[in-house]
Amino acid sequence: MEIDPPIEVENGILECKSSHKKKRSVAWDHFEKLPTQNKDEGKAKCKHCDVIFTSTPKSGTSHLKRHIERCTKRLVLDIKPIQMECVFSEVECDNGSGVPGRKISKVWYEFEKFRTEDLDEQKARCKHCKMILSAAAKNGTSHLKRHLDKCPKRVSGPSSAGDAGQYLPSTSSEKRVDGNNYMQNNQLDPYEVARYISLCIIEGAHPFSLVEERGFRRMMSKACPQFKPFSQSLVRKEVFLMYVKERDNVKEMIVKAPGQVCLMTNYWKAKDTKDEYLCIAGQFIDHNWQLQRKVLCFRALVPPYDGMSIANDVACLLSQWSIEHKTFSFTIDDAPYNESMVSNLQRGLHAKKVLLSGGSFLKICSYAPVLDLIAKSTLKLVDDVLDKVRDLVKYVNKSPIQRKKFFDLAEKRLQLQVRHRLCLDTPLRWNTTYRLLDHVLYYKTVFIHLKELDQDLINEEEWQKLSMVHKILKMLYDVTCMILGTKCPSANLYLKGVLMVHSRMLEIARGPHTFLTDTIKEMKAIFDNYWHQNNLILSCAAILDPRYKVKFVEYCYMKLYGCNIGEHVGKVVNTLYCLFAEYKQHAALDSSPPAGSSNVNTDFASGSDDVFEDYNQFLSVTSRSQGRKSELDLYLEEPSYDLNSDLDVLEFWSKSAMRYPELSVMARDMLSIPASTVTSKSAFNIGSKTLSSVQRSMMPETVQALICLQDWLCAQGDSADSTIKCEDPSDSSEDAGFDEEDDDSVLTDSF
């Protein structure tokens, strides 16, 4: 007899299209039959744990289903959970013969079946109140429905008695934010659940093993009874699928960006070893004039490596992302092999003739190491005094009684407003040390009065040292907040910050504090080296800010060089005009008519013997073009905006693109140059970023996928935590100054 092929229906049963109504149990998806000589002695082996059970026509498959429900290895390894009992709505089975099949009651959505210890009777346990009722087939389900009507722990009761849908959630499919269903036909989609859990793990830097922890599974089973556990291998698979999809989206965004792409490097180190990792990011301005920064790759440096090998890796990356012809600048930090890397990369790109201005804008030195070195040099001067300051804070906070005594003294006797609490700093984040000094200096008179209590306090000379160090740190803090107060700072901000640092250093050098003399000389040498390599780029970018223009550049150079600034400013302006001429040339080539379509009359077959009859036409055209001012001339002649006005420079150029079509193209590229390689979150860190030992032990592809996805998903979320909160510590509330807990300089032992 020929048997029709099986057809799968929603309740997990494979039903054959024949009049015999023969069904194939879902248990055979997880068991395999073992060959035996006697048909009545059949055996079946679990595909997950290799346990062998009896499998004869008389024994059925109920014992196999019960094993599947509690098989621990299936819970870990099975990717797609199965529905052992039924789906969450009534399903009428059509066997192909026209006779309707048996219906499954909806009450089993809120009850779970189990057998008693002696396996003689089947019971049903309410998922809400855990009450146990009979589940024998002869008793039906009416008593279960009546229990649900009056169940005290059922969150949403039925709307009316006898309502067919009262025991189920809303029949309309629930929607995600992006519009896709995570419930289909009132049945939980395990793949969408796995996707959202994977997103949570990526964004929160949780370990993959989270999904296998007992607490997580207990929480999910309570929050969603239909949830079936899955293994971390499924999360890893989902992470790679998301990485490939997001990588293609980012690549398409960069390729379609109207302007150039500016690259930057960051070097990470392993927490317990000397292994180094290279992180390359790209910064550009999109069609909406929004500054974007995207991580492009994160890979381990395999020794031996030098500038040449890293340059080859970067060149390969540019080719893979199709941005060789769009590379405008490369911002580097103070790593020893960066100079050689950029030189080799510049030679390769110059040979392909893809660099603007001959590559004069390719190499940019990051400003972050300069601020980092100044902060470290300054704090080193008062290391011993800072230990005393920390001891004072510990003394105040050693007990609630002592803390109350201190603040009562400040408020009642010394008339100070108790707005700051005293907390210890984090030595690897110099802004926390600055805030510690800011609060301690505020309560200086209180600490002096504590001297009467026989406390070993700080002498007056040490207080003066702390005050000077506090001024330097405040200057660095203000500059960092001004530059990195936004997620992706544009290049026009850096010249003002550089001038602020230089002016304060000159002011301190002229002071009477001899203990700062050697340190100030060291700081000035660091600053002069940075200024010598980057002054042209910073000045050109500042001129394209309508608040600054050439006059502000002249003012800055006067502060730095004195009166003889004509040569320096002239070099900056000449560089800007040369770059603009190159942009005009590229624009003319892009919009030039095809060969043979010139507007000048070249028809010499008209019968005229005068070869130069079109000279007057040519002369009038060239005279008008020579007398017309360029877009750069018109922009510089316009009056400048107020220096301290709150102006969005990118928005200004977005609105001015119609007036200055060619100049706005150059401004788009110049303003996208990153003058610092660090993000706002790690702006105050001392030292390089590090990977934990757990992350170091992972496969390089996994680490790259996680680092890149964290960056891309945070950019999509546009989180407010990605910018520095530039509040003044002196005006902060009691809890101000403690928003630095989301430090990403050392990622936790995750993944």
Short mmCIF file of N, CA and C in Angstrom, two decimals, residues 217-357:
data_model
loop_
_atom_site.label_atom_id
_atom_site.label_comp_id
_atom_site.label_asym_id
_atom_site.label_seq_id
_atom_site.Cartn_x
_atom_site.Cartn_y
_atom_site.Cartn_z
N ARG A 217 17.95 31.75 33.29
CA ARG A 217 16.89 30.88 32.81
C ARG A 217 15.67 30.91 33.74
N ARG A 218 15.93 31.03 35.04
CA ARG A 218 14.81 31.13 35.97
C ARG A 218 14.04 32.42 35.74
N MET A 219 14.75 33.52 35.52
CA MET A 219 14.08 34.79 35.27
C MET A 219 13.25 34.73 33.99
N MET A 220 13.83 34.17 32.92
CA MET A 220 13.10 34.11 31.66
C MET A 220 11.89 33.18 31.75
N SER A 221 12.00 32.09 32.48
CA SER A 221 10.86 31.18 32.60
C SER A 221 9.72 31.83 33.37
N LYS A 222 10.03 32.71 34.32
CA LYS A 222 8.98 33.42 35.05
C LYS A 222 8.38 34.54 34.22
N ALA A 223 9.25 35.28 33.51
CA ALA A 223 8.76 36.40 32.70
C ALA A 223 8.02 35.92 31.46
N CYS A 224 8.47 34.80 30.90
CA CYS A 224 7.85 34.29 29.67
C CYS A 224 7.81 32.78 29.76
N PRO A 225 6.69 32.20 30.19
CA PRO A 225 6.63 30.74 30.36
C PRO A 225 6.91 29.97 29.08
N GLN A 226 6.71 30.58 27.91
CA GLN A 226 6.94 29.88 26.65
C GLN A 226 8.41 29.84 26.25
N PHE A 227 9.27 30.53 27.00
CA PHE A 227 10.69 30.60 26.65
C PHE A 227 11.34 29.24 26.83
N LYS A 228 12.10 28.83 25.82
CA LYS A 228 12.86 27.60 25.88
C LYS A 228 14.35 27.95 25.90
N PRO A 229 15.13 27.40 26.82
CA PRO A 229 16.55 27.75 26.91
C PRO A 229 17.32 27.37 25.65
N PHE A 230 18.41 28.09 25.43
CA PHE A 230 19.31 27.78 24.32
C PHE A 230 20.74 28.03 24.78
N SER A 231 21.67 27.60 23.98
CA SER A 231 23.07 27.62 24.38
C SER A 231 23.76 28.89 23.91
N GLN A 232 24.98 29.11 24.44
CA GLN A 232 25.75 30.28 24.03
C GLN A 232 26.24 30.17 22.59
N SER A 233 26.25 28.98 22.04
CA SER A 233 26.65 28.84 20.63
C SER A 233 25.65 29.54 19.71
N LEU A 234 24.37 29.52 20.09
CA LEU A 234 23.38 30.24 19.31
C LEU A 234 23.60 31.75 19.40
N VAL A 235 23.98 32.24 20.59
CA VAL A 235 24.27 33.67 20.74
C VAL A 235 25.46 34.06 19.88
N ARG A 236 26.49 33.23 19.89
CA ARG A 236 27.67 33.52 19.08
C ARG A 236 27.32 33.55 17.60
N LYS A 237 26.48 32.62 17.18
CA LYS A 237 26.04 32.61 15.78
C LYS A 237 25.25 33.87 15.45
N GLU A 238 24.36 34.28 16.34
CA GLU A 238 23.55 35.49 16.12
C GLU A 238 24.43 36.73 16.07
N VAL A 239 25.47 36.78 16.90
CA VAL A 239 26.39 37.92 16.91
C VAL A 239 27.09 38.06 15.56
N PHE A 240 27.55 36.95 15.00
CA PHE A 240 28.23 37.02 13.71
C PHE A 240 27.27 37.40 12.59
N LEU A 241 26.03 36.93 12.66
CA LEU A 241 25.06 37.33 11.65
C LEU A 241 24.80 38.83 11.72
N MET A 242 24.65 39.37 12.92
CA MET A 242 24.45 40.82 13.07
C MET A 242 25.67 41.59 12.61
N TYR A 243 26.86 41.06 12.91
CA TYR A 243 28.09 41.75 12.51
C TYR A 243 28.19 41.87 10.99
N VAL A 244 27.92 40.79 10.28
CA VAL A 244 28.01 40.83 8.82
C VAL A 244 26.99 41.80 8.24
N LYS A 245 25.78 41.79 8.79
CA LYS A 245 24.74 42.70 8.29
C LYS A 245 25.10 44.16 8.56
N GLU A 246 25.51 44.47 9.79
CA GLU A 246 25.85 45.85 10.13
C GLU A 246 27.10 46.31 9.40
N ARG A 247 28.06 45.41 9.20
CA ARG A 247 29.27 45.78 8.46
C ARG A 247 28.93 46.20 7.03
N ASP A 248 28.05 45.47 6.39
CA ASP A 248 27.64 45.84 5.03
C ASP A 248 26.92 47.19 5.02
N ASN A 249 26.11 47.44 6.05
CA ASN A 249 25.42 48.73 6.12
C ASN A 249 26.40 49.88 6.31
N VAL A 250 27.39 49.69 7.19
CA VAL A 250 28.37 50.74 7.42
C VAL A 250 29.22 50.97 6.18
N LYS A 251 29.58 49.89 5.50
CA LYS A 251 30.37 50.02 4.28
C LYS A 251 29.60 50.79 3.22
N GLU A 252 28.33 50.48 3.07
CA GLU A 252 27.51 51.21 2.09
C GLU A 252 27.39 52.68 2.46
N MET A 253 27.25 52.97 3.76
CA MET A 253 27.16 54.36 4.20
C MET A 253 28.43 55.14 3.88
N ILE A 254 29.59 54.51 4.10
CA ILE A 254 30.86 55.20 3.85
C ILE A 254 31.08 55.39 2.36
N VAL A 255 30.79 54.37 1.57
CA VAL A 255 31.01 54.48 0.12
C VAL A 255 30.11 55.55 -0.48
N LYS A 256 28.88 55.68 0.03
CA LYS A 256 27.94 56.66 -0.51
C LYS A 256 28.11 58.05 0.10
N ALA A 257 28.99 58.19 1.09
CA ALA A 257 29.21 59.51 1.70
C ALA A 257 29.74 60.48 0.64
N PRO A 258 29.24 61.71 0.61
CA PRO A 258 29.63 62.63 -0.46
C PRO A 258 31.06 63.13 -0.35
N GLY A 259 31.65 63.10 0.84
CA GLY A 259 32.99 63.65 1.02
C GLY A 259 34.04 62.59 1.26
N GLN A 260 35.20 63.06 1.72
CA GLN A 260 36.32 62.18 2.00
C GLN A 260 36.13 61.50 3.37
N VAL A 261 36.97 60.50 3.63
CA VAL A 261 36.96 59.76 4.89
C VAL A 261 38.27 59.99 5.60
N CYS A 262 38.20 60.34 6.86
CA CYS A 262 39.39 60.56 7.70
C CYS A 262 39.54 59.38 8.65
N LEU A 263 40.72 58.78 8.66
CA LEU A 263 40.96 57.59 9.47
C LEU A 263 41.72 57.94 10.73
N MET A 264 41.65 57.04 11.71
CA MET A 264 42.39 57.22 12.96
C MET A 264 42.72 55.84 13.53
N THR A 265 43.79 55.76 14.26
CA THR A 265 44.22 54.50 14.86
C THR A 265 44.21 54.60 16.37
N ASN A 266 43.97 53.46 16.99
CA ASN A 266 44.08 53.31 18.44
C ASN A 266 44.73 51.98 18.72
N TYR A 267 45.65 51.96 19.66
CA TYR A 267 46.32 50.72 20.02
C TYR A 267 45.86 50.28 21.40
N TRP A 268 45.40 49.04 21.47
CA TRP A 268 44.95 48.44 22.72
C TRP A 268 46.00 47.45 23.19
N LYS A 269 45.98 47.15 24.48
CA LYS A 269 46.88 46.17 25.05
C LYS A 269 46.09 45.15 25.85
N ALA A 270 46.62 43.94 25.91
CA ALA A 270 46.01 42.91 26.73
C ALA A 270 46.31 43.18 28.19
N LYS A 271 45.38 42.80 29.05
CA LYS A 271 45.49 43.13 30.47
C LYS A 271 46.63 42.41 31.15
N ASP A 272 46.88 41.15 30.78
CA ASP A 272 47.86 40.33 31.49
C ASP A 272 49.10 40.02 30.67
N THR A 273 49.12 40.41 29.41
CA THR A 273 50.26 40.12 28.55
C THR A 273 50.68 41.39 27.83
N LYS A 274 51.66 41.24 26.94
CA LYS A 274 52.15 42.37 26.16
C LYS A 274 51.54 42.40 24.76
N ASP A 275 50.52 41.60 24.52
CA ASP A 275 49.89 41.57 23.20
C ASP A 275 49.26 42.92 22.89
N GLU A 276 49.35 43.34 21.62
CA GLU A 276 48.80 44.62 21.19
C GLU A 276 47.76 44.38 20.11
N TYR A 277 46.80 45.32 20.05
CA TYR A 277 45.70 45.22 19.10
C TYR A 277 45.56 46.56 18.40
N LEU A 278 45.21 46.50 17.14
CA LEU A 278 45.04 47.70 16.32
C LEU A 278 43.56 47.93 16.05
N CYS A 279 43.09 49.12 16.39
CA CYS A 279 41.71 49.53 16.13
C CYS A 279 41.73 50.71 15.16
N ILE A 280 41.06 50.57 14.03
CA ILE A 280 41.01 51.62 13.01
C ILE A 280 39.56 52.07 12.86
N ALA A 281 39.36 53.37 12.92
CA ALA A 281 38.03 53.96 12.78
C ALA A 281 38.06 54.99 11.67
N GLY A 282 36.90 55.24 11.10
CA GLY A 282 36.76 56.25 10.05
C GLY A 282 35.77 57.32 10.46
N GLN A 283 36.08 58.56 10.10
CA GLN A 283 35.20 59.70 10.43
C GLN A 283 34.89 60.44 9.14
N PHE A 284 33.62 60.79 8.97
CA PHE A 284 33.18 61.45 7.74
C PHE A 284 31.89 62.19 8.03
N ILE A 285 31.50 63.05 7.10
CA ILE A 285 30.25 63.80 7.20
C ILE A 285 29.29 63.26 6.15
N ASP A 286 28.10 62.87 6.58
CA ASP A 286 27.17 62.22 5.67
C ASP A 286 26.36 63.25 4.88
N HIS A 287 25.35 62.75 4.16
CA HIS A 287 24.52 63.63 3.32
C HIS A 287 23.76 64.66 4.16
N ASN A 288 23.45 64.34 5.40
CA ASN A 288 22.71 65.25 6.27
C ASN A 288 23.62 66.18 7.06
N TRP A 289 24.88 66.23 6.71
CA TRP A 289 25.86 67.05 7.40
C TRP A 289 25.97 66.68 8.88
N GLN A 290 25.93 65.39 9.14
CA GLN A 290 26.15 64.87 10.48
C GLN A 290 27.50 64.16 10.51
N LEU A 291 28.29 64.48 11.53
CA LEU A 291 29.62 63.88 11.65
C LEU A 291 29.47 62.47 12.19
N GLN A 292 30.00 61.49 11.47
CA GLN A 292 29.89 60.09 11.83
C GLN A 292 31.28 59.52 12.11
N ARG A 293 31.34 58.67 13.12
CA ARG A 293 32.58 57.95 13.41
C ARG A 293 32.25 56.47 13.57
N LYS A 294 32.90 55.62 12.78
CA LYS A 294 32.62 54.19 12.77
C LYS A 294 33.92 53.41 12.89
N VAL A 295 33.91 52.40 13.76
CA VAL A 295 35.03 51.48 13.85
C VAL A 295 35.00 50.57 12.62
N LEU A 296 36.14 50.46 11.94
CA LEU A 296 36.21 49.65 10.73
C LEU A 296 36.80 48.27 10.99
N CYS A 297 37.78 48.19 11.86
CA CYS A 297 38.37 46.88 12.15
C CYS A 297 39.03 46.90 13.51
N PHE A 298 39.17 45.73 14.07
CA PHE A 298 39.87 45.53 15.35
C PHE A 298 40.58 44.18 15.25
N ARG A 299 41.90 44.22 15.22
CA ARG A 299 42.63 42.98 15.02
C ARG A 299 43.90 42.96 15.86
N ALA A 300 44.35 41.75 16.16
CA ALA A 300 45.57 41.57 16.93
C ALA A 300 46.78 41.77 16.02
N LEU A 301 47.83 42.40 16.58
CA LEU A 301 49.09 42.58 15.85
C LEU A 301 49.96 41.36 16.12
N VAL A 302 50.26 40.62 15.06
CA VAL A 302 51.05 39.40 15.18
C VAL A 302 52.52 39.75 15.03
N PRO A 303 53.34 39.51 16.06
CA PRO A 303 54.77 39.83 15.94
C PRO A 303 55.47 38.89 14.97
N PRO A 304 56.57 39.36 14.35
CA PRO A 304 57.11 40.71 14.50
C PRO A 304 56.36 41.70 13.60
N TYR A 305 56.04 42.84 14.13
CA TYR A 305 55.34 43.85 13.36
C TYR A 305 56.07 45.18 13.48
N ASP A 306 55.99 45.96 12.40
CA ASP A 306 56.61 47.28 12.36
C ASP A 306 55.73 48.19 11.52
N GLY A 307 56.24 49.37 11.21
CA GLY A 307 55.45 50.32 10.45
C GLY A 307 55.08 49.81 9.07
N MET A 308 55.99 49.07 8.44
CA MET A 308 55.72 48.56 7.10
C MET A 308 54.59 47.52 7.11
N SER A 309 54.64 46.57 8.05
CA SER A 309 53.60 45.53 8.09
C SER A 309 52.25 46.12 8.45
N ILE A 310 52.23 47.09 9.37
CA ILE A 310 50.94 47.72 9.72
C ILE A 310 50.40 48.52 8.55
N ALA A 311 51.29 49.19 7.80
CA ALA A 311 50.85 49.93 6.62
C ALA A 311 50.24 49.00 5.58
N ASN A 312 50.81 47.82 5.43
CA ASN A 312 50.23 46.85 4.49
C ASN A 312 48.84 46.41 4.94
N ASP A 313 48.69 46.20 6.26
CA ASP A 313 47.37 45.83 6.77
C ASP A 313 46.35 46.94 6.53
N VAL A 314 46.77 48.19 6.75
CA VAL A 314 45.86 49.32 6.54
C VAL A 314 45.50 49.46 5.07
N ALA A 315 46.49 49.28 4.18
CA ALA A 315 46.21 49.36 2.75
C ALA A 315 45.23 48.28 2.31
N CYS A 316 45.38 47.09 2.88
CA CYS A 316 44.43 46.01 2.59
C CYS A 316 43.03 46.37 3.08
N LEU A 317 42.95 47.00 4.26
CA LEU A 317 41.65 47.42 4.79
C LEU A 317 41.00 48.47 3.89
N LEU A 318 41.78 49.44 3.42
CA LEU A 318 41.22 50.47 2.53
C LEU A 318 40.68 49.86 1.25
N SER A 319 41.38 48.85 0.74
CA SER A 319 40.91 48.18 -0.47
C SER A 319 39.63 47.40 -0.20
N GLN A 320 39.57 46.72 0.93
CA GLN A 320 38.37 45.93 1.26
C GLN A 320 37.15 46.82 1.44
N TRP A 321 37.34 47.99 2.02
CA TRP A 321 36.22 48.90 2.26
C TRP A 321 36.00 49.88 1.10
N SER A 322 36.81 49.76 0.05
CA SER A 322 36.66 50.60 -1.17
C SER A 322 36.75 52.09 -0.86
N ILE A 323 37.73 52.47 -0.04
CA ILE A 323 37.88 53.89 0.33
C ILE A 323 39.30 54.38 0.05
N GLU A 324 40.03 53.70 -0.83
CA GLU A 324 41.37 54.19 -1.17
C GLU A 324 41.31 55.59 -1.77
N HIS A 325 40.38 55.81 -2.67
CA HIS A 325 40.28 57.10 -3.36
C HIS A 325 39.58 58.15 -2.51
N LYS A 326 39.08 57.77 -1.32
CA LYS A 326 38.37 58.71 -0.46
C LYS A 326 39.16 59.06 0.80
N THR A 327 40.36 58.55 0.95
CA THR A 327 41.15 58.79 2.16
C THR A 327 41.72 60.20 2.13
N PHE A 328 41.40 60.97 3.18
CA PHE A 328 41.84 62.38 3.25
C PHE A 328 42.93 62.59 4.30
N SER A 329 42.78 61.99 5.48
CA SER A 329 43.77 62.20 6.54
C SER A 329 43.85 60.94 7.38
N PHE A 330 44.92 60.86 8.19
CA PHE A 330 45.14 59.71 9.07
C PHE A 330 45.67 60.24 10.39
N THR A 331 44.83 60.16 11.42
CA THR A 331 45.21 60.68 12.74
C THR A 331 45.84 59.56 13.55
N ILE A 332 47.01 59.82 14.10
CA ILE A 332 47.77 58.80 14.83
C ILE A 332 48.09 59.31 16.23
N ASP A 333 48.36 58.37 17.14
CA ASP A 333 48.77 58.74 18.48
C ASP A 333 50.29 58.63 18.59
N ASP A 334 50.81 58.49 19.80
CA ASP A 334 52.25 58.53 20.00
C ASP A 334 52.90 57.15 19.99
N ALA A 335 52.29 56.16 19.36
CA ALA A 335 52.91 54.84 19.26
C ALA A 335 54.20 54.94 18.45
N PRO A 336 55.24 54.17 18.78
CA PRO A 336 56.55 54.36 18.14
C PRO A 336 56.59 54.04 16.66
N TYR A 337 55.72 53.15 16.16
CA TYR A 337 55.79 52.76 14.76
C TYR A 337 54.76 53.47 13.90
N ASN A 338 54.08 54.47 14.44
CA ASN A 338 53.07 55.17 13.66
C ASN A 338 53.68 56.04 12.56
N GLU A 339 54.82 56.68 12.87
CA GLU A 339 55.46 57.54 11.87
C GLU A 339 55.82 56.73 10.63
N SER A 340 56.45 55.57 10.84
CA SER A 340 56.83 54.72 9.71
C SER A 340 55.60 54.20 8.98
N MET A 341 54.55 53.89 9.72
CA MET A 341 53.34 53.37 9.09
C MET A 341 52.72 54.40 8.16
N VAL A 342 52.60 55.66 8.61
CA VAL A 342 51.98 56.69 7.78
C VAL A 342 52.86 57.01 6.58
N SER A 343 54.18 57.01 6.76
CA SER A 343 55.08 57.29 5.63
C SER A 343 54.93 56.24 4.54
N ASN A 344 54.90 54.97 4.93
CA ASN A 344 54.73 53.90 3.94
C ASN A 344 53.36 53.96 3.29
N LEU A 345 52.35 54.26 4.07
CA LEU A 345 51.01 54.36 3.52
C LEU A 345 50.91 55.53 2.56
N GLN A 346 51.54 56.64 2.88
CA GLN A 346 51.49 57.82 2.02
C GLN A 346 52.17 57.55 0.68
N ARG A 347 53.29 56.83 0.70
CA ARG A 347 53.97 56.51 -0.56
C ARG A 347 53.08 55.63 -1.45
N GLY A 348 52.39 54.66 -0.83
CA GLY A 348 51.53 53.80 -1.63
C GLY A 348 50.35 54.54 -2.22
N LEU A 349 49.70 55.41 -1.43
CA LEU A 349 48.55 56.16 -1.94
C LEU A 349 48.98 57.23 -2.94
N HIS A 350 50.15 57.81 -2.72
CA HIS A 350 50.64 58.84 -3.65
C HIS A 350 50.93 58.22 -5.02
N ALA A 351 51.44 56.98 -5.02
CA ALA A 351 51.72 56.31 -6.29
C ALA A 351 50.43 56.06 -7.08
N LYS A 352 49.32 55.88 -6.37
CA LYS A 352 48.03 55.67 -7.04
C LYS A 352 47.33 56.98 -7.37
N LYS A 353 47.94 58.12 -6.98
CA LYS A 353 47.42 59.46 -7.29
C LYS A 353 45.99 59.64 -6.77
N VAL A 354 45.78 59.26 -5.50
CA VAL A 354 44.45 59.40 -4.91
C VAL A 354 44.44 60.39 -3.75
N LEU A 355 45.58 61.04 -3.45
CA LEU A 355 45.66 61.96 -2.32
C LEU A 355 45.49 63.39 -2.78
N LEU A 356 44.71 64.15 -2.02
CA LEU A 356 44.56 65.58 -2.27
C LEU A 356 45.77 66.34 -1.75
N SER A 357 46.15 67.38 -2.47
CA SER A 357 47.26 68.24 -2.07
C SER A 357 48.56 67.45 -1.85
#
